[in-house]
Coordinates of C-alpha atoms in Angstrom, one line a residue:
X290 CA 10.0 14.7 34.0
X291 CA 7.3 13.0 36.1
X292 CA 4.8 13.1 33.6
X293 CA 3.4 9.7 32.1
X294 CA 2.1 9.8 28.3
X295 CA -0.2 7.8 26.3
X296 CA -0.7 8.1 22.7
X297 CA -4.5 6.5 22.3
X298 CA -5.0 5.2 19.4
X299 CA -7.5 2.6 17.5
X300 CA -4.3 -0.2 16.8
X301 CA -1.5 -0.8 14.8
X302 CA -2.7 -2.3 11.9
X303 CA -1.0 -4.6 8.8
X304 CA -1.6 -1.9 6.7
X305 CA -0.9 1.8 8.4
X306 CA -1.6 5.4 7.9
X307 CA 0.3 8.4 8.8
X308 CA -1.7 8.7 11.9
X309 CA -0.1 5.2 13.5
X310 CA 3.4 5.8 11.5
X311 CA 3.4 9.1 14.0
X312 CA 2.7 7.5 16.8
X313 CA 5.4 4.7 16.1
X314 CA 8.0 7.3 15.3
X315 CA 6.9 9.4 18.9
X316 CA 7.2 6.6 20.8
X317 CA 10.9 6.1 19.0
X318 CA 12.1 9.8 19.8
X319 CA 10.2 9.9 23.5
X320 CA 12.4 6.6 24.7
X321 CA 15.7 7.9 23.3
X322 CA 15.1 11.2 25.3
X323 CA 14.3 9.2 28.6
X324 CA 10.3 10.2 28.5
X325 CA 8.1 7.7 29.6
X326 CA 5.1 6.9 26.9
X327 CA 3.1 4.4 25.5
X328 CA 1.1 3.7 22.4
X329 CA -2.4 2.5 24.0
X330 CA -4.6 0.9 21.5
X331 CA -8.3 -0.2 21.8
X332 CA -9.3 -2.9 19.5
X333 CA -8.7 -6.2 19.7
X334 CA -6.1 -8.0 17.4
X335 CA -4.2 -11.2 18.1
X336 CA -1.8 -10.1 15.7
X337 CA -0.5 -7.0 17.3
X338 CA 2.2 -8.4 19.0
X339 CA 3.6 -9.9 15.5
X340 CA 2.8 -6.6 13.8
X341 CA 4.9 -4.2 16.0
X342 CA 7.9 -5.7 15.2
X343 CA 7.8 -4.9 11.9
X344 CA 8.2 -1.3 12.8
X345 CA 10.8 -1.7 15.6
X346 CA 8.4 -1.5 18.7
X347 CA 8.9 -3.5 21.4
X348 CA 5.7 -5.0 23.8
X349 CA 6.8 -2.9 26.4
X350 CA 6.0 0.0 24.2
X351 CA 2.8 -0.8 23.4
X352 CA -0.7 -1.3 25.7
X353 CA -3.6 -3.0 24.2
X354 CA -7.0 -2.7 26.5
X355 CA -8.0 -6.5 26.0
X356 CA -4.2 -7.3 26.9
X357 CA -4.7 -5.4 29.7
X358 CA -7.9 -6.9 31.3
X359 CA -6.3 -10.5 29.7
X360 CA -3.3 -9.7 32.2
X361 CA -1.2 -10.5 29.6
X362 CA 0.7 -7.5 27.8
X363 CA 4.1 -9.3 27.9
X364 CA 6.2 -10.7 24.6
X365 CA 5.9 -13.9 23.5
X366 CA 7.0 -16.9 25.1
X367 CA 5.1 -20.3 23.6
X368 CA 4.2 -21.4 20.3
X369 CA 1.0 -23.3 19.9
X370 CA 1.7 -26.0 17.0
X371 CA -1.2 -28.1 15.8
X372 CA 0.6 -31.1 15.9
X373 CA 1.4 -31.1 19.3
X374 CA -1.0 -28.9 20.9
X375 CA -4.2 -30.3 23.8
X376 CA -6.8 -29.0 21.0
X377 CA -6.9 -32.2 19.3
X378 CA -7.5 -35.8 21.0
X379 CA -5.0 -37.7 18.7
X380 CA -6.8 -41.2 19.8
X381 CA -10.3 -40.1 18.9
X382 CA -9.3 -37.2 15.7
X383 CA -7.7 -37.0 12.7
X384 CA -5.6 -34.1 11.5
X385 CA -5.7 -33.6 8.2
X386 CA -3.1 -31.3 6.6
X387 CA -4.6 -29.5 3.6
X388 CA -1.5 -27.0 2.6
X389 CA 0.8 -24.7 4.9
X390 CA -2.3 -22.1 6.2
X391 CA -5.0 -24.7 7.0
X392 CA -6.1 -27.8 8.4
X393 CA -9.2 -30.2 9.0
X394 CA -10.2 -32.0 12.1
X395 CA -12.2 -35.1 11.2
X396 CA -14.0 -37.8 13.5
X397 CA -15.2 -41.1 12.0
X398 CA -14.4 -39.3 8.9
X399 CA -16.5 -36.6 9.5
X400 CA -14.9 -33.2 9.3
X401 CA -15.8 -31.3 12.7
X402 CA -13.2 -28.4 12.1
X403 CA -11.1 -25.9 10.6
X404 CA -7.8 -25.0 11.8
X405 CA -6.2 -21.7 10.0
X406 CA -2.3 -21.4 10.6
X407 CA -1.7 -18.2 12.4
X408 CA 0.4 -15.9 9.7
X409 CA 3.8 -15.8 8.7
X410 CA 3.7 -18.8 11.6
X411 CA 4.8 -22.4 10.5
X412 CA 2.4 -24.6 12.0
X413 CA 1.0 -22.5 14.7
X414 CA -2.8 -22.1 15.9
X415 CA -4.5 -19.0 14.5
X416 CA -8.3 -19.5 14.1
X417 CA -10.4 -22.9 14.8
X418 CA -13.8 -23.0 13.6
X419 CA -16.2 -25.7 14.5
X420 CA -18.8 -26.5 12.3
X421 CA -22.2 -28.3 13.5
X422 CA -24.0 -31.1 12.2
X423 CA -25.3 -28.9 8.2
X424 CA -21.8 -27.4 7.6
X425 CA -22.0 -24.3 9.1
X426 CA -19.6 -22.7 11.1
X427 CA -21.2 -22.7 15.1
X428 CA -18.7 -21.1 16.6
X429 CA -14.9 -19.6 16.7
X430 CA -11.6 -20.0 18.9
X431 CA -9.3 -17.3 18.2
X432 CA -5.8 -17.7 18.8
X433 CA -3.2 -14.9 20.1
X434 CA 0.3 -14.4 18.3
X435 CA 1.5 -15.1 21.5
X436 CA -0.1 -18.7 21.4
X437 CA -2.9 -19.0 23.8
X438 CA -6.4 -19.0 23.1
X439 CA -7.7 -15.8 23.5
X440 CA -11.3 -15.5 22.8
X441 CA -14.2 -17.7 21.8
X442 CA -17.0 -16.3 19.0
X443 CA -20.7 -17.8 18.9
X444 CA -22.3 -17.3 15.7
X445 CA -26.1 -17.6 14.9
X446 CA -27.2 -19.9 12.1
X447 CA -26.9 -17.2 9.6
X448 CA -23.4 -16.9 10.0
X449 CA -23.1 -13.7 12.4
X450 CA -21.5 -13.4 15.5
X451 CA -23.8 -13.8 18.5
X452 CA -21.9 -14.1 21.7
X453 CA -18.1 -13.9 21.8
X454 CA -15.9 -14.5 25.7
X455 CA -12.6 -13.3 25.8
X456 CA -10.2 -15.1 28.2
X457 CA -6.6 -14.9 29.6
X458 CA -3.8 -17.2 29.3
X459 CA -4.9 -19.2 31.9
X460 CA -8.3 -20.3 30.1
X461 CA -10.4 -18.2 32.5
X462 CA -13.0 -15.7 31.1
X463 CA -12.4 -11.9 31.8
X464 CA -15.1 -10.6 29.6
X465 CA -18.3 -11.3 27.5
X466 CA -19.5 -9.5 24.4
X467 CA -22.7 -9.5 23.7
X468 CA -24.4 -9.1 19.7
X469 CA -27.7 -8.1 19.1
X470 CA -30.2 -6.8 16.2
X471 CA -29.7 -3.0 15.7
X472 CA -31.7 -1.9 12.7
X473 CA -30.7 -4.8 10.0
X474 CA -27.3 -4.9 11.7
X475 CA -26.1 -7.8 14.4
X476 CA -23.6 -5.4 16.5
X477 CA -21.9 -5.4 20.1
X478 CA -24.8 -4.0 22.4
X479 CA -22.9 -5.0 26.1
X480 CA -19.4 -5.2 26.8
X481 CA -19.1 -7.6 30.5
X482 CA -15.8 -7.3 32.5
X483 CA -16.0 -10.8 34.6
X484 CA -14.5 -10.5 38.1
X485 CA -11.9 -7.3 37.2
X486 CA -11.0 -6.7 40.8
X487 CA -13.7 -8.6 41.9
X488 CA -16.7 -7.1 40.3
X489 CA -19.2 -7.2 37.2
X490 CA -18.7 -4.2 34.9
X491 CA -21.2 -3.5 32.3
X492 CA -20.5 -1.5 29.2
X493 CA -23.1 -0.4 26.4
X494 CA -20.3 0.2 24.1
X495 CA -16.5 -0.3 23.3
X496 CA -15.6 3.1 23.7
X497 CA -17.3 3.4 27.1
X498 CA -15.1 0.4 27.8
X499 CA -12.1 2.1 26.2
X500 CA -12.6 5.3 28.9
X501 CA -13.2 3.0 32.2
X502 CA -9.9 1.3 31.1
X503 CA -7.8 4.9 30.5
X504 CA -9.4 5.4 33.7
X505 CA -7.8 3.0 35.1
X506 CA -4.2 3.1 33.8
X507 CA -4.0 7.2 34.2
X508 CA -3.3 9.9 37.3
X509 CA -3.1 13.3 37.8
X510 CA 0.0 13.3 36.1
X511 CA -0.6 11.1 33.0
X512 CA -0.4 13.2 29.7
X513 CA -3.4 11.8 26.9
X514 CA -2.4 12.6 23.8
X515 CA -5.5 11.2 21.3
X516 CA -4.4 10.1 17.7
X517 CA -7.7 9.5 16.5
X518 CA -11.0 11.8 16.1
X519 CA -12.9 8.8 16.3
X520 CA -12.1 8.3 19.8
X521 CA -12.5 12.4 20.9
X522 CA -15.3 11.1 23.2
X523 CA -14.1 8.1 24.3
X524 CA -10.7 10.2 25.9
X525 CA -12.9 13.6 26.6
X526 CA -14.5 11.0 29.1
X527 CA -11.8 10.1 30.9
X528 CA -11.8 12.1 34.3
X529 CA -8.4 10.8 36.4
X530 CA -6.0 13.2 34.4
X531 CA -7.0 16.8 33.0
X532 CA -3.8 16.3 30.7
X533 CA -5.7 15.3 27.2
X534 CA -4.7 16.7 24.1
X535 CA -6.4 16.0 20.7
X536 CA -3.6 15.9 17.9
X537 CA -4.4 16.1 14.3
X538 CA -2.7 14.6 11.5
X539 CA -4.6 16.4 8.3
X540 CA -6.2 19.8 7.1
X541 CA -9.5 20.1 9.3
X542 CA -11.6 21.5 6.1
X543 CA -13.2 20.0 3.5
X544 CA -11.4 21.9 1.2
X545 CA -8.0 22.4 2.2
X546 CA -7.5 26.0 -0.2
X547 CA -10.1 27.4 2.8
X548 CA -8.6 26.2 5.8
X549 CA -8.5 29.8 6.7
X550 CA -11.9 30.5 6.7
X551 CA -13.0 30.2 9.6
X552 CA -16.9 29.6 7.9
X553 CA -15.3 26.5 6.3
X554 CA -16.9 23.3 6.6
X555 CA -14.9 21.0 8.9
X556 CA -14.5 17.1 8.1
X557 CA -17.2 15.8 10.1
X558 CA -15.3 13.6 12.2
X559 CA -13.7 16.8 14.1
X560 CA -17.2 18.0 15.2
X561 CA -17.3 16.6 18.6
X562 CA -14.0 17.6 19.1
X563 CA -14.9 21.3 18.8
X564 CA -18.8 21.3 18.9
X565 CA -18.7 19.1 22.1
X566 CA -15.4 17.9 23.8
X567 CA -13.7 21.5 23.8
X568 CA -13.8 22.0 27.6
X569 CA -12.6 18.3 28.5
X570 CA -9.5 19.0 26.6
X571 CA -6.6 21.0 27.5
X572 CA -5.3 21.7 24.2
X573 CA -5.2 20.7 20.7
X574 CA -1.4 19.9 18.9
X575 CA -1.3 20.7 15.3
X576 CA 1.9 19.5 12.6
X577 CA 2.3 23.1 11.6
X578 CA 1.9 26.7 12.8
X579 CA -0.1 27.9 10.5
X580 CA -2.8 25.8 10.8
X581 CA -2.3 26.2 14.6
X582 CA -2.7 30.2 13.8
X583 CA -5.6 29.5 11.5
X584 CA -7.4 27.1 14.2
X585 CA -6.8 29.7 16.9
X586 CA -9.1 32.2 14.8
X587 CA -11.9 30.0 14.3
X588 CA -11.5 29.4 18.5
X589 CA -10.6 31.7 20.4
X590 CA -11.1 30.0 23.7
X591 CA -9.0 26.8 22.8
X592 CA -4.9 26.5 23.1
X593 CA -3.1 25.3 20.0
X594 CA 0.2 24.1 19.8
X595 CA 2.8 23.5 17.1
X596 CA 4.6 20.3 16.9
X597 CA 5.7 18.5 13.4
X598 CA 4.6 14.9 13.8
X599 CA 7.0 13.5 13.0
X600 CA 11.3 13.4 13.4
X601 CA 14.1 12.2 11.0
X602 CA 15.8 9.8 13.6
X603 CA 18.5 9.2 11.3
X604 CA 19.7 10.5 7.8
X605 CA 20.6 8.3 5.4
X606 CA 23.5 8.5 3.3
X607 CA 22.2 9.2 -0.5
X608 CA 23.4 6.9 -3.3
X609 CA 25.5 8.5 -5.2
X610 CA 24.9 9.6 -8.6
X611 CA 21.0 8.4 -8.7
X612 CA 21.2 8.2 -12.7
X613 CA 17.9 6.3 -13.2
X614 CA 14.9 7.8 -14.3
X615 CA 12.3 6.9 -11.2
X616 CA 9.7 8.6 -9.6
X617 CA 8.0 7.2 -6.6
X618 CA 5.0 8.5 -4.6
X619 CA 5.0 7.0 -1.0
X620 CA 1.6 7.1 1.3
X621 CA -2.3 5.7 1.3
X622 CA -3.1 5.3 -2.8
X623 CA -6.5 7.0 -1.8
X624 CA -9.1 9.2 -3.7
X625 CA -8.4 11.7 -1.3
X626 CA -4.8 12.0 -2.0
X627 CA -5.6 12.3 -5.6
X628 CA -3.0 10.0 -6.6
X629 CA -4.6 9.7 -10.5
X630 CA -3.2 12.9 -11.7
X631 CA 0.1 11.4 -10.6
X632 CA -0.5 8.6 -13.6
X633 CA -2.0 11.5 -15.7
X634 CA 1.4 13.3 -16.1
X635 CA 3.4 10.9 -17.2
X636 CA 2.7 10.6 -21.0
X637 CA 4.3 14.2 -21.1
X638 CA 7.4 13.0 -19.1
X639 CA 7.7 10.3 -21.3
X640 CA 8.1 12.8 -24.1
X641 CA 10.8 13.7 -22.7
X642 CA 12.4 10.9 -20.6
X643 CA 11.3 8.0 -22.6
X644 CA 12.5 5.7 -19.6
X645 CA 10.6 7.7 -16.9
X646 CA 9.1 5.2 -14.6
X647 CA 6.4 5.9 -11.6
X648 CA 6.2 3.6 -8.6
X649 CA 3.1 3.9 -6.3
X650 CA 3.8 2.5 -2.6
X651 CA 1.1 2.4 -0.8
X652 CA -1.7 -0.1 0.4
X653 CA -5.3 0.9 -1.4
X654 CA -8.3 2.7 -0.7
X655 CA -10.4 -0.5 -2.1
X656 CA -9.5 -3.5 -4.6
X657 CA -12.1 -1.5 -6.9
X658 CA -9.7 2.0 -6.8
X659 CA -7.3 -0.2 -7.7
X660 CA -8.8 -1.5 -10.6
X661 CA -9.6 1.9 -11.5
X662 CA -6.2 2.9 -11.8
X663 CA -5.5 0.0 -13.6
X664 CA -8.1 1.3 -16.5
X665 CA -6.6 4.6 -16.2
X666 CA -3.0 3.0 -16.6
X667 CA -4.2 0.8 -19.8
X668 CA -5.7 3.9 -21.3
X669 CA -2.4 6.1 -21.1
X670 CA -0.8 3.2 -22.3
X671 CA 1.6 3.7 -20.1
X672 CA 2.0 -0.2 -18.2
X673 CA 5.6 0.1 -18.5
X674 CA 6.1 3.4 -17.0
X675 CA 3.7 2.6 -13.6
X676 CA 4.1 0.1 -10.9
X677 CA 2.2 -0.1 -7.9
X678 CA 3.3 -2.0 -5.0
X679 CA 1.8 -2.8 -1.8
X680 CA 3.5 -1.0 1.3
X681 CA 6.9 -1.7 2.2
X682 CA 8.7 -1.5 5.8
X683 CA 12.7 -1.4 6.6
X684 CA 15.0 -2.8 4.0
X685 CA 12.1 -3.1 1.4
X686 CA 11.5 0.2 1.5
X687 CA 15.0 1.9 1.8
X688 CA 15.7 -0.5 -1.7
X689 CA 13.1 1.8 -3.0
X690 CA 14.1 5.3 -1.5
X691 CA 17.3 4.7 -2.5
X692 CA 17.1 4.3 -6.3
X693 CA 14.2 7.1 -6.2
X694 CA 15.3 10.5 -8.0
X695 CA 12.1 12.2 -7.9
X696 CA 9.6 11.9 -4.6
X697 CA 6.5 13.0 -5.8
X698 CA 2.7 14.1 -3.9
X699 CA -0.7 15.4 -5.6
X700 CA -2.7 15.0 -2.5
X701 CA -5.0 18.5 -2.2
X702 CA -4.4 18.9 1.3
X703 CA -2.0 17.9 4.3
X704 CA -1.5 18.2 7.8
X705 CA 2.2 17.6 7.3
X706 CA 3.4 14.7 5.1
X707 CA 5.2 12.1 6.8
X708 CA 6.3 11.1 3.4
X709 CA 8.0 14.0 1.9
X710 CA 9.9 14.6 5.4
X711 CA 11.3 11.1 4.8
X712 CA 12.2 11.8 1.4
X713 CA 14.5 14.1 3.0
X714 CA 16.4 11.6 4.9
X715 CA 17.6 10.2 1.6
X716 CA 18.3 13.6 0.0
X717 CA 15.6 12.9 -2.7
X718 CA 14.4 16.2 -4.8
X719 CA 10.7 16.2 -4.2
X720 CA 7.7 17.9 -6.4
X721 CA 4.3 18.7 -4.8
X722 CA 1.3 20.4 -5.0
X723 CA 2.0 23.8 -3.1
X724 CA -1.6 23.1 -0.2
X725 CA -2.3 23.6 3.3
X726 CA -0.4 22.4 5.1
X727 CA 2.6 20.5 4.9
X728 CA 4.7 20.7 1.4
X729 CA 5.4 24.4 1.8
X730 CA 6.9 23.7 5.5
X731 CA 9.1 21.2 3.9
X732 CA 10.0 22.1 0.1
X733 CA 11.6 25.7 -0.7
X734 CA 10.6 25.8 -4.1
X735 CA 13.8 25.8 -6.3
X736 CA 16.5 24.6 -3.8
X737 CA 15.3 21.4 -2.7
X738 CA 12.3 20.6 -5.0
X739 CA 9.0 22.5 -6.4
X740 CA 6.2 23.7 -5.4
X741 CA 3.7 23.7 -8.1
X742 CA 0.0 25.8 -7.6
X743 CA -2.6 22.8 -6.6
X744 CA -3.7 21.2 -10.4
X745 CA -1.8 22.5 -12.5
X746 CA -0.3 19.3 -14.2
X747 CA 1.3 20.7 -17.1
X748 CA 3.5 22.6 -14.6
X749 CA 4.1 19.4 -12.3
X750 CA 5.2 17.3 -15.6
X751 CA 7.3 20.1 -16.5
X752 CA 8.9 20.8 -13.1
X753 CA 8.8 16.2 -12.6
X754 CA 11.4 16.6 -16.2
X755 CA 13.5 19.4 -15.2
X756 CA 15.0 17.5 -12.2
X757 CA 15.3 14.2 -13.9
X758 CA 16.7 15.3 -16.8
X759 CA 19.4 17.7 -15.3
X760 CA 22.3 15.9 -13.3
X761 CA 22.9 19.6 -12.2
X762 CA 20.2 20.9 -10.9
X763 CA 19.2 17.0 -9.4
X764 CA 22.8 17.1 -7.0
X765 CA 21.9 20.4 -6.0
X766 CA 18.6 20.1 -4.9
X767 CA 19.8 16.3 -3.0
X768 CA 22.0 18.5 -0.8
X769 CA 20.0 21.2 0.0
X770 CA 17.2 18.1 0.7
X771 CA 19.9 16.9 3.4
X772 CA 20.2 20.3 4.6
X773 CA 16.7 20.7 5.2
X774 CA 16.1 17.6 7.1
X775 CA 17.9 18.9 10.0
X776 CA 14.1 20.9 10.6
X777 CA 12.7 18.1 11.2
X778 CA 15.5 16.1 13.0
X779 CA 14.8 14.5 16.5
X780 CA 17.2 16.9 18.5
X781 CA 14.7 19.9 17.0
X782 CA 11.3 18.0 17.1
X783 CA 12.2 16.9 20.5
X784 CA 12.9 21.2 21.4
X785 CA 9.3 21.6 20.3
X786 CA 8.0 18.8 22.9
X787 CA 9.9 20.3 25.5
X788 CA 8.3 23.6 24.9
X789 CA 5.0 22.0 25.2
X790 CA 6.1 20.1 28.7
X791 CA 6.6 23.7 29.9
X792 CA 2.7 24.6 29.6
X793 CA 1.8 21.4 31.3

């Protein structure tokens, strides 16, 4: 195929949702069917080189747009130690080791910087900041994972960011940010490409930015497929390939139960999508038909297509004879995924299974949702039955699959649920709210889990206990998991993508 495709996205961040896990699992299925993609991210991060690998992409999977105008998108190749690095004059500075993530500079014992360790690094460069002659931080250096310095941040005496250059390897500058007063707020207000090709570019924002550079790395045959609603205009913008496609990840209404309607309020971050971008995008790709169908009602004059996103890209072999009591729930421990009624149910398991036991994996909406599960734990009495655990990748998380004999999801709506197609994989029985859209597309109620009607918690505790507590019912329900992940396996996920090449 001589099509080219981009999946634009924001970045790929410590801490991921569903949105980047789909794009990381695209990229996976596109390059073992020979099709030529990339996930192109906007922001800038000097960790995104070290956080890819976590997830098995490689830098030639990935394009960054201040990598890009850095001319440096490669792997690395050098690591910048303190120790021995140019950034300190050993005859006229002292380096004074404080613990394994930080040390000070100091001159005539004067301290005149901070050095943080990059993370996960022994040793290496991450951030320097220089103070002036009160104590306050004057400016920046910001080091990339790849161990050159990569941009330089002036801050006003207050503390926030004034001016900031970005520059390649080479030391050279290839762009200037500039911060002003907006309202209370000190935020970017130009965005100055130095010398790209030989000119001055001037931006007002980062998305304008973001479209000159997609601009610049598409043709008439480049395929944009947009990850984010946040970045509608930035792609609608572009104007060297008529090949964009919005995809969606969630349920576009507020309330999930009237997706259907097509009166329904949508979440306010699809509104330029359909109130302004419609005609600057050639179609919009949805997880599941039915919300494909229901989208199609509400706009007539758009195309919709049907593609789960995401593909089992390999099964793994269930433990045998999962005899353990454990429930896990796997995603963003959000508000919006209304992961407290998961805690709620659990004093009625316990009735039960007396050795029932919850584990939330997930990273947190804030540290104060956190705490308020915490007081909602204390108050069940139940801190022996719940554990919740930061996000795990790889191993980590397989440790946790694998002992896992219930998967379990109370979120109110879905576009799909990466998690419960990856409980599949392992042949775990899963329970879930029966919403638009995704559960229903991968549980058949009573052969490889439940469906249960959205809030009914009595009937989720009850349906939680009768897999747990019947070895029976539990074995049958792991198989016919198995036999259900074939849906979603990368030989049929892939057929659906080659359906949608057709129309291109």
């Amino acid at each position: 195929m001589s099509k080219k495709f981009l999946f634009v996205n924001e970045n790929i961040f410590t801490f991921n949702s569903g949105t980047e896990f789909s794009a990381m699992n695209r990229i996976k299925l596109f390059k073992q069917n020979n099709v030529d993609a990339k996930i192109v991210t906007r922001n800038f991060n000097p960790s995104l080189h070290q956080e890819i690998k976590k997830y098995g992409i490689d830098d030639d999977d990935i394009i960054n747009m201040y990598d890009y105008f850095q001319g440096e998108m490669g792997p690395k190749k050098h690591h910048e130690y303190l120790r021995y690095s140019n950034l300190v004059d050993k005859h006229e500075y002292k380096i004074d080791g404080v613990d394994n993530n930080k040390s000070y500079i100091e001159k005539l014992g004067q301290r005149v910087a901070k050095v943080s360790i990059f993370p996960l690094t022994v040793g290496e460069i991450g951030n320097v900041d220089y103070y002036d002659n009160f104590g306050n931080v004057a400016s920046r250096d910001v080091f990339d994972y790849r161990g050159f310095k990569s941009k330089e941040i002036y801050m006003h005496p207050d503390g926030q960011i004034g001016h900031e250059l970005v520059f390649n390897k080479a030391g050279q500058p290839v762009m200037e940010i500039t911060h002003m007063n907006i309202g209370d707020q000190v935020l970017p207000t130009m965005f100055k490409l130095l010398n790209y090709k030989g000119n001055i570019y001037r931006f007002n924002t980062e998305d304008e930015l973001y479209s000159f550079f997609l601009n610049e790395i598409s043709d008439k045959d480049t395929v944009i497929i947009n990850d984010r609603p946040s970045l509608t205009a930035a792609v609608g913008n572009v104007n060297n390939t008529k090949h964009k496609y919005q995809i969606m990840h969630n349920e576009h209404t507020e309330d999930a139960s009237q997706a259907g309607n097509p009166n329904a309020k949508l979440f306010d971050n699809l509104n330029p999508l359909f109130d302004n971008y419609q005609n600057s995008y050639a179609g919009v790709i949805t997880p599941t038909q039915a919300q494909s169908n229901d989208l199609q009602k509400r706009y007539p004059k758009m195309n919709f297509y049907s593609i789960f996103d995401s593909a089992i890209l390999e099964i793994h072999n269930p433990v045998a004879n999962v005899t353990n009591h454990e429930i896990t729930y796997m995603g963003r421990i959000f508000r919006d995924k209304n992961v407290a009624e998961l805690i709620s149910i659990i004093p009625a398991v316990k009735q039960t299974i007396p050795d029932v036991h919850l584990t939330m994996m997930g990273y947190f909406e804030s540290a104060q949702f956190k705490n308020e599960l915490e007081e909602i734990i204390k108050q069940l009495n139940v801190q022996d039955s719940v554990s919740m655990i930061d996000y795990k990748t790889g191993k980590d998380k397989q440790n946790v699959l694998e002992k896992t004999r219930v998967l379990v999801q109370s979120s109110k709506g879905e576009g799909l649920s990466m998690a419960l197609i990856e409980g599949l994989q392992y042949g775990i029985p899963e329970v879930a709210y029966d919403v638009n859209y995704g559960p229903n597309e991968i549980i058949d109620d009573d052969k490889n889990g439940y469906l249960v009607e959205s809030g009914d918690l009595g009937k989720f505790a009850s349906r939680v206990i009768d897999v747990l507590g019947n070895d029976e019912k539990h074995q049958q329900f792991s198989n016919h998991a198995i036999e259900k992940a074939d849906k979603f396996s990368a030989e049929n996920v892939m057929k659906q993508w080659n359906q949608f090449f057709e129309t291109i």
